[in-house]
Amino acid sequence: MRVLVAGRTGQLATELLHRLPRDGHAVTALEAPELDVTDRESILRAMEAARPDVVVNAAAYTAVDRAESQPDLAFAVNAIGAGMLAAASAARGLPFLQLSTDYVFAGQGGAPYDEDAEPAPLGVYGASKFAGERAALVTNPRTLVLRTAWLCSPHGGNFVKTMLRLAGERDEIAVVADQQGAPTLADDLADAIARLLPRLAAAPEGDPAFGVFHLTGAPHATWHGFAAAILEGAAARGRTVPRLRAITTAEYPTPAPRPPDARLNCDRILRVHGIAAADWRHSLPRLLDALIGPAGNPNAKDTA
């Protein structure tokens, strides 16, 4: 199967480039200028060259705080671009997988969000991603929207790499303890997508394979709890780690508000596709091995 991935150097796109060929898929991963999701002609040229059987949109504007001052750019990439890419896929009769985020929710529900919960994003980033979901679903009925959260990998910037960097610079790290969600390892998410794509390629319009699904790691955690696990793993790999202090969101203001409880219920994807949320506590050591080295290794590296 030929897979076109919009995005090439992002965390998920990088993992898809590694993962999908193991199942015999031919992957073309492109980003601007080869594939500019804000440019219809660029999309059409990329489609014609790649001739895919399925399209995955892993391209996104993800600078959550900067989006507050760049709403036009955020919406151009995350909403208009997603819609154009989905429409171009539909014109070729192709299924479309659109990545989205827990930030489409306000985080006030008090329980994990189901897929049919009403989105109410707090900031520009979440609003632009929700608009992209709607655009994709409207323009291509063979769309699967996959919402995830707290993505981390050896590539790009993410919370794990930030914690490791700060651990080498400070005697104490303060991390918010009143925001809940779920860490998701990008290679676990790529594994899930590898399982989804063959069914999407074969499923007709109207099949329950399409629609909105949630998939994060499990179990749920706070940022402080996740940080504690990262530092514990770093200590096991020979790092000297700082003290970890719990703070409130009010003590760490950011330009964009964060949803305080953005837990996602991932039961539907298990029920429909047989895909269970991966336990991030089992996956995190694999990531730390890649960034630092194996536990007990006296020659641990520092690539964070």
Short mmCIF file of C-alpha atoms in Angstrom, two decimals:
data_model
loop_
_atom_site.label_atom_id
_atom_site.label_comp_id
_atom_site.label_asym_id
_atom_site.label_seq_id
_atom_site.Cartn_x
_atom_site.Cartn_y
_atom_site.Cartn_z
CA MET A 1 0.00 0.00 0.00
CA ARG A 2 1.22 3.51 -0.83
CA VAL A 3 0.90 6.00 2.03
CA LEU A 4 1.28 9.75 1.69
CA VAL A 5 2.15 11.47 4.98
CA ALA A 6 1.81 15.23 5.18
CA GLY A 7 4.69 16.23 7.40
CA ARG A 8 8.19 14.74 7.41
CA THR A 9 10.25 15.93 10.37
CA GLY A 10 7.60 16.04 13.10
CA GLN A 11 7.50 13.49 15.89
CA LEU A 12 4.75 11.30 14.45
CA ALA A 13 5.80 11.63 10.80
CA THR A 14 9.32 10.53 11.70
CA GLU A 15 8.00 7.47 13.51
CA LEU A 16 5.65 6.62 10.63
CA LEU A 17 8.62 6.71 8.25
CA HIS A 18 10.31 4.12 10.46
CA ARG A 19 7.25 2.00 11.21
CA LEU A 20 5.15 1.66 8.06
CA PRO A 21 7.82 0.11 5.80
CA ARG A 22 8.04 -2.83 8.24
CA ASP A 23 4.55 -3.79 7.07
CA GLY A 24 5.58 -3.49 3.44
CA HIS A 25 4.02 -0.08 2.84
CA ALA A 26 5.70 2.47 0.56
CA VAL A 27 5.73 5.76 2.45
CA THR A 28 6.14 9.23 0.98
CA ALA A 29 6.46 11.87 3.70
CA LEU A 30 6.50 15.47 2.50
CA GLU A 31 6.41 18.92 4.01
CA ALA A 32 6.73 22.43 2.62
CA PRO A 33 7.83 23.31 0.03
CA GLU A 34 7.24 19.86 -1.55
CA LEU A 35 3.85 19.62 0.14
CA ASP A 36 2.48 22.88 1.51
CA VAL A 37 -0.93 22.12 3.01
CA THR A 38 -1.88 25.79 2.69
CA ASP A 39 -1.39 25.68 -1.11
CA ARG A 40 -3.95 23.74 -3.15
CA GLU A 41 -1.67 23.38 -6.18
CA SER A 42 1.13 22.05 -4.00
CA ILE A 43 -1.27 19.44 -2.58
CA LEU A 44 -2.42 18.37 -6.04
CA ARG A 45 1.16 18.04 -7.32
CA ALA A 46 2.14 15.93 -4.32
CA MET A 47 -0.90 13.70 -4.79
CA GLU A 48 -0.14 13.20 -8.47
CA ALA A 49 3.48 12.32 -7.78
CA ALA A 50 2.85 9.99 -4.83
CA ARG A 51 -0.34 8.33 -6.13
CA PRO A 52 -1.21 7.11 -2.63
CA ASP A 53 -3.79 4.59 -1.46
CA VAL A 54 -4.31 6.46 1.80
CA VAL A 55 -3.34 9.90 3.16
CA VAL A 56 -2.26 10.77 6.71
CA ASN A 57 -2.17 14.39 7.79
CA ALA A 58 0.55 14.72 10.42
CA ALA A 59 1.34 18.31 9.41
CA ALA A 60 0.28 20.87 11.99
CA TYR A 61 0.97 24.22 13.56
CA THR A 62 1.66 23.09 17.14
CA ALA A 63 3.11 26.20 18.85
CA VAL A 64 0.28 26.45 21.38
CA ASP A 65 1.30 29.76 22.96
CA ARG A 66 2.51 31.42 19.76
CA ALA A 67 -0.81 30.58 18.10
CA GLU A 68 -2.47 33.20 20.29
CA SER A 69 -0.60 35.90 18.37
CA GLN A 70 -0.62 34.05 15.02
CA PRO A 71 -4.22 32.88 14.63
CA ASP A 72 -4.28 33.33 10.85
CA LEU A 73 -1.29 31.04 10.40
CA ALA A 74 -2.61 28.45 12.87
CA PHE A 75 -5.97 28.29 11.07
CA ALA A 76 -4.34 28.28 7.63
CA VAL A 77 -2.35 25.14 8.50
CA ASN A 78 -4.59 23.32 10.97
CA ALA A 79 -8.02 24.11 9.53
CA ILE A 80 -7.91 25.30 5.92
CA GLY A 81 -4.96 23.06 5.09
CA ALA A 82 -6.58 20.00 6.63
CA GLY A 83 -9.75 20.67 4.65
CA MET A 84 -7.91 21.06 1.35
CA LEU A 85 -5.87 17.91 1.92
CA ALA A 86 -9.01 15.96 2.83
CA ALA A 87 -10.84 17.29 -0.23
CA ALA A 88 -7.97 16.34 -2.53
CA SER A 89 -8.01 12.85 -1.01
CA ALA A 90 -11.77 12.59 -1.54
CA ALA A 91 -11.41 13.63 -5.17
CA ARG A 92 -9.19 10.59 -5.67
CA GLY A 93 -11.47 8.31 -3.65
CA LEU A 94 -8.88 7.96 -0.88
CA PRO A 95 -9.38 7.52 2.87
CA PHE A 96 -7.94 10.27 5.04
CA LEU A 97 -6.53 10.15 8.57
CA GLN A 98 -6.47 13.51 10.37
CA LEU A 99 -4.49 13.90 13.58
CA SER A 100 -6.05 16.06 16.26
CA THR A 101 -5.67 16.91 19.93
CA ASP A 102 -7.13 16.89 23.43
CA TYR A 103 -6.97 20.70 23.26
CA VAL A 104 -10.29 20.72 21.42
CA PHE A 105 -11.86 20.35 24.88
CA ALA A 106 -12.11 22.90 27.70
CA GLY A 107 -11.08 20.33 30.30
CA GLN A 108 -13.90 21.13 32.71
CA GLY A 109 -15.91 17.91 32.42
CA GLY A 110 -14.52 16.10 35.45
CA ALA A 111 -14.27 12.79 33.57
CA PRO A 112 -12.52 11.46 30.46
CA TYR A 113 -14.07 12.85 27.29
CA ASP A 114 -15.92 10.57 24.88
CA GLU A 115 -15.73 11.25 21.14
CA ASP A 116 -19.26 12.66 21.08
CA ALA A 117 -18.57 15.23 23.83
CA GLU A 118 -18.99 18.80 22.64
CA PRO A 119 -15.63 20.45 21.92
CA ALA A 120 -15.03 23.84 23.50
CA PRO A 121 -11.40 24.82 22.91
CA LEU A 122 -9.88 27.41 25.22
CA GLY A 123 -7.29 28.82 22.81
CA VAL A 124 -6.44 29.37 19.18
CA TYR A 125 -4.52 26.14 18.77
CA GLY A 126 -7.40 23.97 19.97
CA ALA A 127 -9.92 26.00 17.96
CA SER A 128 -7.86 25.62 14.78
CA LYS A 129 -7.51 21.87 15.26
CA PHE A 130 -11.25 21.47 15.87
CA ALA A 131 -11.95 23.47 12.74
CA GLY A 132 -9.61 21.11 10.88
CA GLU A 133 -11.52 18.10 12.18
CA ARG A 134 -14.81 19.51 10.89
CA ALA A 135 -13.32 20.49 7.54
CA ALA A 136 -11.89 17.01 7.00
CA LEU A 137 -15.07 15.19 8.01
CA VAL A 138 -17.26 17.41 5.82
CA THR A 139 -15.08 17.26 2.70
CA ASN A 140 -14.16 13.57 2.87
CA PRO A 141 -16.69 11.10 4.33
CA ARG A 142 -13.93 8.47 4.50
CA THR A 143 -12.10 10.43 7.22
CA LEU A 144 -10.83 9.11 10.52
CA VAL A 145 -10.03 11.87 13.02
CA LEU A 146 -7.59 10.61 15.64
CA ARG A 147 -7.29 12.77 18.75
CA THR A 148 -4.22 12.22 20.89
CA ALA A 149 -2.27 14.06 23.59
CA TRP A 150 1.09 14.77 25.21
CA LEU A 151 3.12 13.34 22.32
CA CYS A 152 6.78 12.57 22.99
CA SER A 153 9.61 10.88 21.13
CA PRO A 154 13.37 11.22 20.53
CA HIS A 155 12.59 13.76 17.80
CA GLY A 156 11.74 17.45 18.00
CA GLY A 157 10.67 19.24 21.14
CA ASN A 158 8.52 17.63 23.83
CA PHE A 159 8.00 17.43 27.57
CA VAL A 160 10.38 14.52 28.15
CA LYS A 161 13.26 16.28 26.44
CA THR A 162 12.46 19.51 28.26
CA MET A 163 12.54 17.76 31.64
CA LEU A 164 15.88 16.12 30.86
CA ARG A 165 17.34 19.43 29.73
CA LEU A 166 16.12 21.24 32.85
CA ALA A 167 17.41 18.41 35.02
CA GLY A 168 20.91 19.22 33.78
CA GLU A 169 20.52 22.93 34.47
CA ARG A 170 18.64 23.28 37.77
CA ASP A 171 18.59 22.05 41.34
CA GLU A 172 14.81 22.17 41.40
CA ILE A 173 12.10 21.89 38.75
CA ALA A 174 8.57 23.15 39.34
CA VAL A 175 5.84 21.33 37.37
CA VAL A 176 2.08 21.85 37.40
CA ALA A 177 0.19 19.17 39.28
CA ASP A 178 -3.40 20.26 38.56
CA GLN A 179 -3.60 19.44 34.84
CA GLN A 180 -4.55 15.90 33.86
CA GLY A 181 -4.05 14.08 30.58
CA ALA A 182 -2.10 11.14 29.23
CA PRO A 183 1.42 10.83 27.82
CA THR A 184 1.56 9.24 24.36
CA LEU A 185 4.73 7.82 22.85
CA ALA A 186 4.92 8.65 19.15
CA ASP A 187 6.14 5.16 18.23
CA ASP A 188 3.14 3.62 20.02
CA LEU A 189 0.86 5.93 18.05
CA ALA A 190 2.64 5.01 14.80
CA ASP A 191 2.08 1.32 15.60
CA ALA A 192 -1.64 2.00 16.03
CA ILE A 193 -1.83 3.92 12.75
CA ALA A 194 -0.05 1.07 10.97
CA ARG A 195 -2.87 -1.19 12.14
CA LEU A 196 -5.59 1.29 11.15
CA LEU A 197 -4.51 2.05 7.59
CA PRO A 198 -5.25 -1.30 5.89
CA ARG A 199 -8.81 -1.26 7.21
CA LEU A 200 -9.32 2.34 6.14
CA ALA A 201 -8.04 1.55 2.66
CA ALA A 202 -10.58 -1.28 2.30
CA ALA A 203 -13.57 0.31 4.09
CA PRO A 204 -16.36 1.96 2.08
CA GLU A 205 -18.01 5.25 2.89
CA GLY A 206 -20.30 4.86 5.89
CA ASP A 207 -18.20 2.12 7.49
CA PRO A 208 -17.85 2.49 11.30
CA ALA A 209 -14.09 2.46 10.77
CA PHE A 210 -14.39 6.18 9.99
CA GLY A 211 -15.33 9.05 12.28
CA VAL A 212 -13.74 10.45 15.43
CA PHE A 213 -11.59 8.31 17.72
CA HIS A 214 -9.41 8.95 20.76
CA LEU A 215 -6.06 7.30 21.37
CA THR A 216 -3.52 8.29 24.00
CA GLY A 217 -1.25 6.42 26.30
CA ALA A 218 -2.54 4.96 29.56
CA PRO A 219 -3.01 5.46 32.43
CA HIS A 220 -3.93 9.09 32.94
CA ALA A 221 -1.46 11.31 34.76
CA THR A 222 -0.68 14.86 35.78
CA TRP A 223 2.27 16.71 34.30
CA HIS A 224 3.90 16.49 37.75
CA GLY A 225 3.37 12.73 37.89
CA PHE A 226 4.79 12.33 34.39
CA ALA A 227 7.79 14.46 35.32
CA ALA A 228 8.42 12.30 38.38
CA ALA A 229 8.50 9.17 36.20
CA ILE A 230 10.91 10.84 33.76
CA LEU A 231 13.29 11.88 36.52
CA GLU A 232 13.11 8.47 38.16
CA GLY A 233 14.07 6.91 34.84
CA ALA A 234 16.88 9.42 34.37
CA ALA A 235 18.26 8.62 37.84
CA ALA A 236 18.22 4.90 36.97
CA ARG A 237 20.39 5.79 33.97
CA GLY A 238 23.03 7.54 36.05
CA ARG A 239 21.75 11.09 35.85
CA THR A 240 21.83 13.38 38.87
CA VAL A 241 18.28 14.66 39.06
CA PRO A 242 16.93 17.78 40.78
CA ARG A 243 14.13 18.13 43.29
CA LEU A 244 10.66 18.16 41.81
CA ARG A 245 8.14 20.64 43.18
CA ALA A 246 4.41 20.57 42.52
CA ILE A 247 2.80 23.89 41.57
CA THR A 248 -0.59 25.04 40.36
CA THR A 249 -1.46 26.31 36.91
CA ALA A 250 -1.96 29.75 38.43
CA GLU A 251 1.70 29.72 39.45
CA TYR A 252 2.80 29.05 35.87
CA PRO A 253 0.81 31.37 33.60
CA THR A 254 1.07 30.89 29.84
CA PRO A 255 -0.25 32.97 26.90
CA ALA A 256 -2.65 30.17 25.94
CA PRO A 257 -4.86 28.59 28.59
CA ARG A 258 -4.51 24.84 29.06
CA PRO A 259 -7.43 22.46 29.65
CA PRO A 260 -7.13 21.37 33.30
CA ASP A 261 -8.62 17.91 32.73
CA ALA A 262 -8.12 16.79 29.13
CA ARG A 263 -8.32 13.05 29.72
CA LEU A 264 -9.65 11.18 26.68
CA ASN A 265 -11.73 8.01 26.81
CA CYS A 266 -10.13 5.55 24.39
CA ASP A 267 -12.77 2.79 24.60
CA ARG A 268 -14.21 3.38 21.13
CA ILE A 269 -11.04 2.63 19.19
CA LEU A 270 -10.66 -0.59 21.18
CA ARG A 271 -14.26 -1.56 20.44
CA VAL A 272 -14.22 -0.70 16.71
CA HIS A 273 -10.60 -1.31 15.72
CA GLY A 274 -9.30 -3.59 18.48
CA ILE A 275 -6.57 -1.10 19.42
CA ALA A 276 -5.86 -0.59 23.11
CA ALA A 277 -4.09 2.37 24.65
CA ALA A 278 -0.43 1.53 25.21
CA ASP A 279 0.89 1.82 28.77
CA TRP A 280 3.25 4.79 28.67
CA ARG A 281 5.00 3.53 31.81
CA HIS A 282 6.24 0.58 29.77
CA SER A 283 7.12 2.74 26.74
CA LEU A 284 8.92 5.55 28.58
CA PRO A 285 12.02 3.44 29.36
CA ARG A 286 12.41 2.81 25.63
CA LEU A 287 12.41 6.55 24.99
CA LEU A 288 14.84 7.23 27.83
CA ASP A 289 17.14 4.52 26.48
CA ALA A 290 17.18 6.37 23.15
CA LEU A 291 17.83 9.75 24.76
CA ILE A 292 20.23 8.79 27.56
CA GLY A 293 21.19 5.14 27.30
CA PRO A 294 20.12 1.93 29.06
CA ALA A 295 19.59 1.85 32.82
CA GLY A 296 22.79 1.07 34.69
CA ASN A 297 24.97 2.16 31.76
CA PRO A 298 27.94 4.17 33.12
CA ASN A 299 28.44 5.70 29.69
CA ALA A 300 24.95 7.20 29.48
CA LYS A 301 24.65 9.79 26.77
CA ASP A 302 22.89 13.14 26.79
CA THR A 303 20.94 13.87 23.62
CA ALA A 304 17.97 15.63 25.18
#
